[in-house]
Amino acid sequence: MRRPPDLVIAVDGPAASGKGTVARALAARFGLPHLDTGTLYRAVALNLLRWGGDPESEFAALRACDGIASLADDPELRAEAVGGVASRISAYPAVREALLERQRDFAGQSGGAVLDGRDIGTVIAPAAHAKLFVTASADARAERRLNELEHRGLTAHLADVLLDIRARDERDSHRATAPLARAEDALLLDTTTLDRDAAVAEAIRLVEQRLAG
Ligand code: CDP
């Protein structure tokens, strides 16, 4: 397999599709640093919530982009309420613009990188050597998200989680700026019937095949 010296891998997909798991495994396999870009949008949302800013205001959301570095490891980033607000504020062009450079810098670092999100293959790193679009049925994703919540000791109902996943899909796919979309040259990985290990094995196979040309 020919491996470019500055290998960049872009992983995109909807909520709870398994893109984070796949991206972390690819980073380990190829010895690359990994950025979960969703945490940047979540950090903006958390900052906004803590400061009491209005998520309906693009200006307030833009102000909340300042000083997010200190929130990088905050356990509250994974809260459902934070994810919901992240999905809203990520539609604002000013917020996307404010977070663009640090994502491009991460993708452009010497030695290469793996990034996962919604617009990595389309906007952040359109020249990535390998692009994966990871997806799964809404039902399968809702079950995974429910398991994740239960593991964290939270209670939720499958029907509510499914509604939330559908609402998130709708917002992410239909916003005007950098909507969730499969890049033309992205390889599709449907994880609906795959467990974690099978999804990771398939992702590695697809990337190696792409690098082999
Ligand atoms: O894992 P989950 O999909 O719940 O969330 P996430 O990947 O942490 O992202 C949270 C929200 O940020 C998503 O609903 C997207 O609306 C937004 N996001 C985005 O717009 N662009 C990215 N590159 C990453 C996340």
Tab-separated table of C-alpha atoms and ligand atoms in Angstrom:
chain	number	residue	atom	x	y	z
A	1	MET	CA	0.000	0.000	0.000
A	2	ARG	CA	1.304	3.448	-0.940
A	3	ARG	CA	0.917	5.752	2.018
A	4	PRO	CA	1.169	9.516	1.434
A	5	PRO	CA	3.543	11.206	3.932
A	6	ASP	CA	0.827	13.649	5.065
A	7	LEU	CA	-2.098	11.252	5.001
A	8	VAL	CA	-5.453	12.981	5.627
A	9	ILE	CA	-8.575	10.907	6.272
A	10	ALA	CA	-12.025	12.543	6.359
A	11	VAL	CA	-14.890	10.769	8.129
A	12	ASP	CA	-18.403	12.235	7.910
A	13	GLY	CA	-21.846	11.031	8.838
A	14	PRO	CA	-25.015	11.633	10.856
A	15	ALA	CA	-25.490	11.390	14.635
A	16	ALA	CA	-24.656	8.019	16.217
A	17	SER	CA	-23.630	6.447	12.909
A	18	GLY	CA	-20.373	5.196	14.429
A	19	LYS	CA	-18.179	7.790	12.708
A	20	GLY	CA	-16.341	8.691	15.912
A	21	THR	CA	-15.480	5.056	16.664
A	22	VAL	CA	-14.349	4.505	13.090
A	23	ALA	CA	-12.284	7.726	13.045
A	24	ARG	CA	-10.513	6.888	16.334
A	25	ALA	CA	-9.714	3.372	15.079
A	26	LEU	CA	-8.352	4.717	11.770
A	27	ALA	CA	-6.194	7.217	13.675
A	28	ALA	CA	-4.751	4.374	15.795
A	29	ARG	CA	-4.234	2.127	12.778
A	30	PHE	CA	-2.358	4.773	10.774
A	31	GLY	CA	-0.660	6.478	13.744
A	32	LEU	CA	-2.362	9.829	13.093
A	33	PRO	CA	-3.753	12.526	15.413
A	34	HIS	CA	-7.564	12.676	15.502
A	35	LEU	CA	-10.009	15.569	15.841
A	36	ASP	CA	-13.684	15.016	16.634
A	37	THR	CA	-14.962	18.308	15.177
A	38	GLY	CA	-18.365	17.822	16.843
A	39	THR	CA	-16.693	18.659	20.170
A	40	LEU	CA	-15.900	22.160	18.833
A	41	TYR	CA	-19.588	22.838	18.109
A	42	ARG	CA	-20.517	21.242	21.424
A	43	ALA	CA	-18.003	23.483	23.238
A	44	VAL	CA	-19.569	26.582	21.653
A	45	ALA	CA	-23.011	25.329	22.739
A	46	LEU	CA	-21.830	24.633	26.301
A	47	ASN	CA	-20.160	28.032	26.538
A	48	LEU	CA	-23.385	29.692	25.349
A	49	LEU	CA	-25.568	27.727	27.785
A	50	ARG	CA	-23.319	28.489	30.764
A	51	TRP	CA	-23.179	32.155	29.994
A	52	GLY	CA	-26.962	32.310	29.413
A	53	GLY	CA	-26.734	33.444	25.772
A	54	ASP	CA	-29.660	32.977	23.394
A	55	PRO	CA	-29.176	30.076	20.919
A	56	GLU	CA	-31.571	31.865	18.549
A	57	SER	CA	-29.051	34.690	18.169
A	58	GLU	CA	-26.230	34.182	15.658
A	59	PHE	CA	-24.354	37.058	17.270
A	60	ALA	CA	-24.534	35.450	20.730
A	61	ALA	CA	-23.395	32.111	19.279
A	62	LEU	CA	-20.459	33.826	17.585
A	63	ARG	CA	-19.412	35.403	20.883
A	64	ALA	CA	-19.558	31.948	22.474
A	65	CYS	CA	-16.828	30.777	20.042
A	66	ASP	CA	-14.269	32.681	22.132
A	67	GLY	CA	-12.407	30.765	24.800
A	68	ILE	CA	-13.681	27.274	23.976
A	69	ALA	CA	-10.231	25.663	24.275
A	70	SER	CA	-10.642	25.380	28.059
A	71	LEU	CA	-13.803	23.266	27.570
A	72	ALA	CA	-12.127	20.580	25.434
A	73	ASP	CA	-12.312	17.898	28.164
A	74	ASP	CA	-15.463	19.029	29.948
A	75	PRO	CA	-17.660	15.976	30.713
A	76	GLU	CA	-20.790	18.054	30.055
A	77	LEU	CA	-19.902	18.261	26.364
A	78	ARG	CA	-21.620	14.906	25.806
A	79	ALA	CA	-24.932	15.979	27.420
A	80	GLU	CA	-27.966	15.671	25.147
A	81	ALA	CA	-28.992	19.291	25.748
A	82	VAL	CA	-25.547	20.417	24.608
A	83	GLY	CA	-25.810	18.262	21.458
A	84	GLY	CA	-29.210	19.796	20.666
A	85	VAL	CA	-27.907	23.368	20.979
A	86	ALA	CA	-24.749	22.393	19.024
A	87	SER	CA	-26.946	21.230	16.184
A	88	ARG	CA	-28.728	24.632	16.180
A	89	ILE	CA	-25.711	26.936	16.445
A	90	SER	CA	-23.756	24.903	13.872
A	91	ALA	CA	-26.205	26.184	11.223
A	92	TYR	CA	-24.914	29.768	11.654
A	93	PRO	CA	-22.396	30.705	8.917
A	94	ALA	CA	-20.528	33.008	11.357
A	95	VAL	CA	-19.990	30.117	13.796
A	96	ARG	CA	-18.791	27.763	11.042
A	97	GLU	CA	-16.434	30.473	9.779
A	98	ALA	CA	-15.044	31.058	13.289
A	99	LEU	CA	-14.217	27.350	13.679
A	100	LEU	CA	-12.930	26.829	10.130
A	101	GLU	CA	-9.286	27.783	10.494
A	102	ARG	CA	-8.458	25.588	13.478
A	103	GLN	CA	-9.994	22.580	11.687
A	104	ARG	CA	-8.073	23.336	8.451
A	105	ASP	CA	-4.871	23.796	10.471
A	106	PHE	CA	-5.432	20.437	12.144
A	107	ALA	CA	-6.011	18.764	8.771
A	108	GLY	CA	-2.942	20.477	7.295
A	109	GLN	CA	-0.474	19.585	10.043
A	110	SER	CA	2.722	17.881	9.053
A	111	GLY	CA	2.353	14.089	9.145
A	112	GLY	CA	-1.367	14.115	8.412
A	113	ALA	CA	-4.555	13.677	10.471
A	114	VAL	CA	-7.972	12.063	10.807
A	115	LEU	CA	-10.983	14.354	11.299
A	116	ASP	CA	-14.602	13.407	11.783
A	117	GLY	CA	-17.713	15.541	11.481
A	118	ARG	CA	-20.336	16.588	8.951
A	119	ASP	CA	-18.409	18.608	6.347
A	120	ILE	CA	-14.840	17.306	6.518
A	121	GLY	CA	-14.767	15.747	3.048
A	122	THR	CA	-16.761	18.593	1.471
A	123	VAL	CA	-15.484	21.798	3.124
A	124	ILE	CA	-12.679	21.311	5.663
A	125	ALA	CA	-10.430	18.874	3.781
A	126	PRO	CA	-11.789	18.457	0.237
A	127	ALA	CA	-8.380	17.130	-0.898
A	128	ALA	CA	-8.270	14.360	1.756
A	129	HIS	CA	-6.623	11.165	0.481
A	130	ALA	CA	-9.457	8.985	1.768
A	131	LYS	CA	-13.030	9.967	2.624
A	132	LEU	CA	-15.608	7.820	4.356
A	133	PHE	CA	-19.295	8.583	4.746
A	134	VAL	CA	-20.496	6.502	7.690
A	135	THR	CA	-24.216	5.956	8.011
A	136	ALA	CA	-26.829	3.620	9.537
A	137	SER	CA	-30.620	3.491	9.689
A	138	ALA	CA	-32.276	5.995	12.044
A	139	ASP	CA	-33.619	3.080	14.155
A	140	ALA	CA	-30.171	1.532	14.581
A	141	ARG	CA	-28.677	4.915	15.474
A	142	ALA	CA	-31.422	5.630	18.016
A	143	GLU	CA	-30.769	2.276	19.723
A	144	ARG	CA	-27.053	3.005	19.926
A	145	ARG	CA	-27.638	6.472	21.334
A	146	LEU	CA	-30.042	4.992	23.913
A	147	ASN	CA	-27.409	2.411	24.970
A	148	GLU	CA	-24.834	5.176	25.236
A	149	LEU	CA	-27.166	7.205	27.481
A	150	GLU	CA	-27.979	4.175	29.646
A	151	HIS	CA	-24.277	3.442	30.043
A	152	ARG	CA	-23.867	6.923	31.408
A	153	GLY	CA	-26.625	6.202	33.946
A	154	LEU	CA	-29.263	8.330	32.206
A	155	THR	CA	-32.805	7.243	31.431
A	156	ALA	CA	-34.497	7.935	28.110
A	157	HIS	CA	-37.156	6.421	25.848
A	158	LEU	CA	-36.349	4.977	22.450
A	159	ALA	CA	-39.196	6.912	20.786
A	160	ASP	CA	-37.848	10.245	22.108
A	161	VAL	CA	-34.291	9.428	21.094
A	162	LEU	CA	-35.493	8.486	17.603
A	163	LEU	CA	-37.391	11.779	17.279
A	164	ASP	CA	-34.295	13.673	18.363
A	165	ILE	CA	-32.080	11.821	15.853
A	166	ARG	CA	-34.564	12.575	13.050
A	167	ALA	CA	-34.748	16.260	14.018
A	168	ARG	CA	-30.942	16.450	14.115
A	169	ASP	CA	-30.679	14.760	10.673
A	170	GLU	CA	-33.198	17.199	9.261
A	171	ARG	CA	-31.362	20.266	10.599
A	172	ASP	CA	-27.883	19.016	9.664
A	173	SER	CA	-28.884	18.035	6.121
A	174	HIS	CA	-30.975	21.067	5.225
A	175	ARG	CA	-29.002	24.014	6.562
A	176	ALA	CA	-27.736	26.424	3.903
A	177	THR	CA	-24.072	26.441	4.976
A	178	ALA	CA	-21.991	23.240	4.809
A	179	PRO	CA	-24.890	20.782	5.213
A	180	LEU	CA	-24.264	17.151	6.084
A	181	ALA	CA	-23.604	15.594	2.686
A	182	ARG	CA	-21.639	12.740	1.205
A	183	ALA	CA	-18.707	14.057	-0.853
A	184	GLU	CA	-18.783	12.702	-4.406
A	185	ASP	CA	-15.576	10.770	-3.830
A	186	ALA	CA	-16.482	9.479	-0.337
A	187	LEU	CA	-16.745	5.730	0.196
A	188	LEU	CA	-19.998	4.682	1.827
A	189	LEU	CA	-19.888	2.608	5.019
A	190	ASP	CA	-23.331	1.505	6.230
A	191	THR	CA	-22.984	0.213	9.802
A	192	THR	CA	-26.671	-0.708	10.344
A	193	THR	CA	-25.923	-4.434	10.687
A	194	LEU	CA	-22.263	-4.186	11.744
A	195	ASP	CA	-20.954	-4.342	15.308
A	196	ARG	CA	-18.057	-2.159	16.393
A	197	ASP	CA	-15.265	-4.528	15.319
A	198	ALA	CA	-16.861	-5.281	11.941
A	199	ALA	CA	-17.383	-1.558	11.235
A	200	VAL	CA	-13.753	-0.784	12.108
A	201	ALA	CA	-12.422	-3.682	9.994
A	202	GLU	CA	-14.495	-2.538	7.017
A	203	ALA	CA	-13.359	1.088	7.432
A	204	ILE	CA	-9.682	0.027	7.448
A	205	ARG	CA	-10.255	-2.167	4.390
A	206	LEU	CA	-11.925	0.707	2.488
A	207	VAL	CA	-9.167	3.194	3.318
A	208	GLU	CA	-6.386	0.734	2.421
A	209	GLN	CA	-8.137	-0.060	-0.849
A	210	ARG	CA	-8.445	3.656	-1.651
A	211	LEU	CA	-4.764	4.281	-0.841
A	212	ALA	CA	-3.759	1.334	-3.029
A	213	GLY	CA	-5.447	3.273	-5.849
B	1	CDP	O1	-22.388	12.505	17.833
B	1	CDP	P1	-23.427	13.514	17.506
B	1	CDP	O2	-23.810	13.517	16.095
B	1	CDP	O3	-24.571	13.562	18.445
B	1	CDP	O4	-22.813	14.924	17.706
B	1	CDP	P2	-21.464	15.548	17.272
B	1	CDP	O5	-20.797	14.844	16.140
B	1	CDP	O6	-20.695	15.727	18.523
B	1	CDP	O7	-21.921	16.973	16.696
B	1	CDP	C1	-22.827	17.806	17.388
B	1	CDP	C2	-23.503	18.740	16.380
B	1	CDP	O8	-22.509	19.605	15.801
B	1	CDP	C3	-24.133	18.016	15.205
B	1	CDP	O9	-25.518	17.785	15.384
B	1	CDP	C4	-23.924	18.953	14.027
B	1	CDP	O10	-25.030	19.777	13.850
B	1	CDP	C5	-22.756	19.819	14.426
B	1	CDP	N1	-21.535	19.555	13.650
B	1	CDP	C6	-21.392	20.213	12.444
B	1	CDP	O11	-22.266	20.946	12.036
B	1	CDP	N2	-20.254	20.055	11.702
B	1	CDP	C7	-19.273	19.236	12.125
B	1	CDP	N3	-18.166	19.118	11.390
B	1	CDP	C8	-19.420	18.516	13.339
B	1	CDP	C9	-20.588	18.699	14.086
